[in-house]
């Protein structure tokens, strides 16, 4: 497999950049988006292997991005990030086959393990 391309989508610019730095050190190709609308444009224009999505963002939420992907029969693995996951969000995410939900505040080690595990399960990629 080529170097996996990870899309990190969060309206918190500093958090987005911090997460990007973690995954650059893992050898991934990183792209960032500030909201769901930008994420959809990036997904539509290139090869993305896994998406990290903040649930609560202006304009287009992480769940709306997932709805868009699933409406196109995309099986692109998505990891949702949120400080406020309630039962209805959890249920809807599970119905759309979310890969995982990660709670904020984020633990870098947990996030890294989750992304690497997802890339391994879906694509057979192993971190170098």
mmCIF file of C-alpha atoms in Angstrom:
data_model
loop_
_atom_site.group_PDB
_atom_site.id
_atom_site.type_symbol
_atom_site.label_atom_id
_atom_site.label_comp_id
_atom_site.label_asym_id
_atom_site.label_seq_id
_atom_site.Cartn_x
_atom_site.Cartn_y
_atom_site.Cartn_z
ATOM 1 C CA UNK A 1 0.000 0.000 0.000
ATOM 2 C CA UNK A 2 1.111 3.549 -0.645
ATOM 3 C CA UNK A 3 1.506 5.837 2.352
ATOM 4 C CA UNK A 4 -1.972 6.170 3.861
ATOM 5 C CA UNK A 5 -3.580 9.590 3.665
ATOM 6 C CA UNK A 6 -5.349 10.703 6.841
ATOM 7 C CA UNK A 7 -7.857 13.557 6.820
ATOM 8 C CA UNK A 8 -8.143 15.352 10.170
ATOM 9 C CA UNK A 9 -11.259 17.514 10.474
ATOM 10 C CA UNK A 10 -11.745 19.793 13.461
ATOM 11 C CA UNK A 11 -12.702 23.454 13.852
ATOM 12 C CA UNK A 12 -10.071 23.819 16.614
ATOM 13 C CA UNK A 13 -7.043 24.745 14.482
ATOM 14 C CA UNK A 14 -4.462 24.193 17.244
ATOM 15 C CA UNK A 15 -5.843 20.746 18.063
ATOM 16 C CA UNK A 16 -5.949 19.837 14.372
ATOM 17 C CA UNK A 17 -2.282 20.801 13.948
ATOM 18 C CA UNK A 18 -1.235 18.921 17.104
ATOM 19 C CA UNK A 19 -2.957 15.754 15.873
ATOM 20 C CA UNK A 20 -1.387 16.213 12.429
ATOM 21 C CA UNK A 21 2.094 16.385 13.991
ATOM 22 C CA UNK A 22 1.500 13.109 15.844
ATOM 23 C CA UNK A 23 0.537 11.276 12.674
ATOM 24 C CA UNK A 24 3.282 12.786 10.510
ATOM 25 C CA UNK A 25 5.703 11.110 12.943
ATOM 26 C CA UNK A 26 3.884 7.820 12.262
ATOM 27 C CA UNK A 27 4.686 8.157 8.555
ATOM 28 C CA UNK A 28 1.203 9.114 7.338
ATOM 29 C CA UNK A 29 0.333 11.677 4.675
ATOM 30 C CA UNK A 30 -1.786 14.289 6.466
ATOM 31 C CA UNK A 31 -4.492 16.595 5.166
ATOM 32 C CA UNK A 32 -6.549 18.862 7.421
ATOM 33 C CA UNK A 33 -9.969 20.480 7.164
ATOM 34 C CA UNK A 34 -11.534 23.120 9.404
ATOM 35 C CA UNK A 35 -15.127 21.918 9.009
ATOM 36 C CA UNK A 36 -17.270 19.252 7.412
ATOM 37 C CA UNK A 37 -17.851 21.183 4.189
ATOM 38 C CA UNK A 38 -14.108 21.436 3.582
ATOM 39 C CA UNK A 39 -13.728 17.745 4.475
ATOM 40 C CA UNK A 40 -16.316 16.739 1.856
ATOM 41 C CA UNK A 41 -14.481 18.764 -0.800
ATOM 42 C CA UNK A 42 -11.180 17.104 0.085
ATOM 43 C CA UNK A 43 -12.698 13.619 0.131
ATOM 44 C CA UNK A 44 -14.328 14.217 -3.252
ATOM 45 C CA UNK A 45 -11.070 15.414 -4.797
ATOM 46 C CA UNK A 46 -8.581 12.790 -3.693
ATOM 47 C CA UNK A 47 -7.594 9.516 -2.158
ATOM 48 C CA UNK A 48 -8.266 9.561 1.569
ATOM 49 C CA UNK A 49 -7.815 6.325 3.501
ATOM 50 C CA UNK A 50 -9.240 7.297 6.899
ATOM 51 C CA UNK A 51 -11.039 10.343 8.317
ATOM 52 C CA UNK A 52 -10.895 11.772 11.832
ATOM 53 C CA UNK A 53 -14.041 13.869 12.311
ATOM 54 C CA UNK A 54 -15.028 16.199 15.105
ATOM 55 C CA UNK A 55 -18.734 15.679 15.722
ATOM 56 C CA UNK A 56 -19.609 19.293 16.549
ATOM 57 C CA UNK A 57 -18.430 21.782 13.905
ATOM 58 C CA UNK A 58 -19.944 24.846 12.245
ATOM 59 C CA UNK A 59 -21.551 24.597 8.787
ATOM 60 C CA UNK A 60 -21.375 20.793 8.415
ATOM 61 C CA UNK A 61 -20.966 18.428 11.387
ATOM 62 C CA UNK A 62 -19.005 15.200 11.514
ATOM 63 C CA UNK A 63 -22.244 13.192 11.432
ATOM 64 C CA UNK A 64 -23.360 15.086 8.331
ATOM 65 C CA UNK A 65 -20.071 14.185 6.631
ATOM 66 C CA UNK A 66 -20.696 10.541 7.484
ATOM 67 C CA UNK A 67 -24.272 10.761 6.151
ATOM 68 C CA UNK A 68 -22.902 12.200 2.907
ATOM 69 C CA UNK A 69 -20.324 9.414 2.586
ATOM 70 C CA UNK A 70 -22.798 6.647 3.320
ATOM 71 C CA UNK A 71 -25.324 8.117 0.851
ATOM 72 C CA UNK A 72 -22.641 7.597 -1.796
ATOM 73 C CA UNK A 73 -22.060 4.005 -0.648
ATOM 74 C CA UNK A 74 -18.615 4.954 0.616
ATOM 75 C CA UNK A 75 -17.110 2.586 3.158
ATOM 76 C CA UNK A 76 -14.357 5.080 4.011
ATOM 77 C CA UNK A 77 -13.456 4.426 7.657
ATOM 78 C CA UNK A 78 -14.342 7.322 9.951
ATOM 79 C CA UNK A 79 -13.346 7.957 13.546
ATOM 80 C CA UNK A 80 -15.553 10.464 15.364
ATOM 81 C CA UNK A 81 -14.101 12.707 18.068
ATOM 82 C CA UNK A 82 -16.251 14.537 20.607
ATOM 83 C CA UNK A 83 -16.457 15.816 24.144
ATOM 84 C CA UNK A 84 -20.233 15.353 24.082
ATOM 85 C CA UNK A 85 -21.437 12.003 22.751
ATOM 86 C CA UNK A 86 -24.989 11.210 23.775
ATOM 87 C CA UNK A 87 -26.990 8.064 23.095
ATOM 88 C CA UNK A 88 -28.619 9.406 19.916
ATOM 89 C CA UNK A 89 -25.264 10.405 18.383
ATOM 90 C CA UNK A 90 -23.808 7.029 19.358
ATOM 91 C CA UNK A 91 -26.760 5.182 17.806
ATOM 92 C CA UNK A 92 -26.663 7.151 14.562
ATOM 93 C CA UNK A 93 -22.895 6.742 14.261
ATOM 94 C CA UNK A 94 -23.178 2.991 14.787
ATOM 95 C CA UNK A 95 -25.951 2.744 12.149
ATOM 96 C CA UNK A 96 -23.576 4.444 9.694
ATOM 97 C CA UNK A 97 -20.815 1.972 10.631
ATOM 98 C CA UNK A 98 -18.463 4.436 12.288
ATOM 99 C CA UNK A 99 -15.098 2.769 12.819
ATOM 100 C CA UNK A 100 -14.700 4.165 16.344
ATOM 101 C CA UNK A 101 -15.734 7.046 18.581
ATOM 102 C CA UNK A 102 -12.981 8.704 20.599
ATOM 103 C CA UNK A 103 -13.810 10.964 23.531
ATOM 104 C CA UNK A 104 -12.287 14.381 24.058
ATOM 105 C CA UNK A 105 -10.109 15.369 25.718
ATOM 106 C CA UNK A 106 -8.053 13.150 23.447
ATOM 107 C CA UNK A 107 -5.383 10.810 24.690
ATOM 108 C CA UNK A 108 -2.676 10.810 22.037
ATOM 109 C CA UNK A 109 -1.742 7.170 22.624
ATOM 110 C CA UNK A 110 -5.367 6.013 22.298
ATOM 111 C CA UNK A 111 -5.932 8.066 19.156
ATOM 112 C CA UNK A 112 -2.708 6.816 17.571
ATOM 113 C CA UNK A 113 -3.546 3.176 18.379
ATOM 114 C CA UNK A 114 -7.079 3.579 16.996
ATOM 115 C CA UNK A 115 -5.933 5.114 13.700
ATOM 116 C CA UNK A 116 -3.128 2.588 13.181
ATOM 117 C CA UNK A 117 -5.470 -0.291 14.040
ATOM 118 C CA UNK A 118 -8.051 1.030 11.568
ATOM 119 C CA UNK A 119 -5.496 1.324 8.772
ATOM 120 C CA UNK A 120 -4.270 -2.181 9.535
ATOM 121 C CA UNK A 121 -7.749 -3.745 9.658
ATOM 122 C CA UNK A 122 -9.060 -2.020 6.533
ATOM 123 C CA UNK A 123 -5.921 -1.883 4.362
ATOM 124 C CA UNK A 124 -3.374 -4.215 5.954
ATOM 125 C CA UNK A 125 -1.049 -1.242 6.604
ATOM 126 C CA UNK A 126 1.498 -1.534 9.386
ATOM 127 C CA UNK A 127 3.263 1.423 10.976
ATOM 128 C CA UNK A 128 6.998 1.531 10.232
#
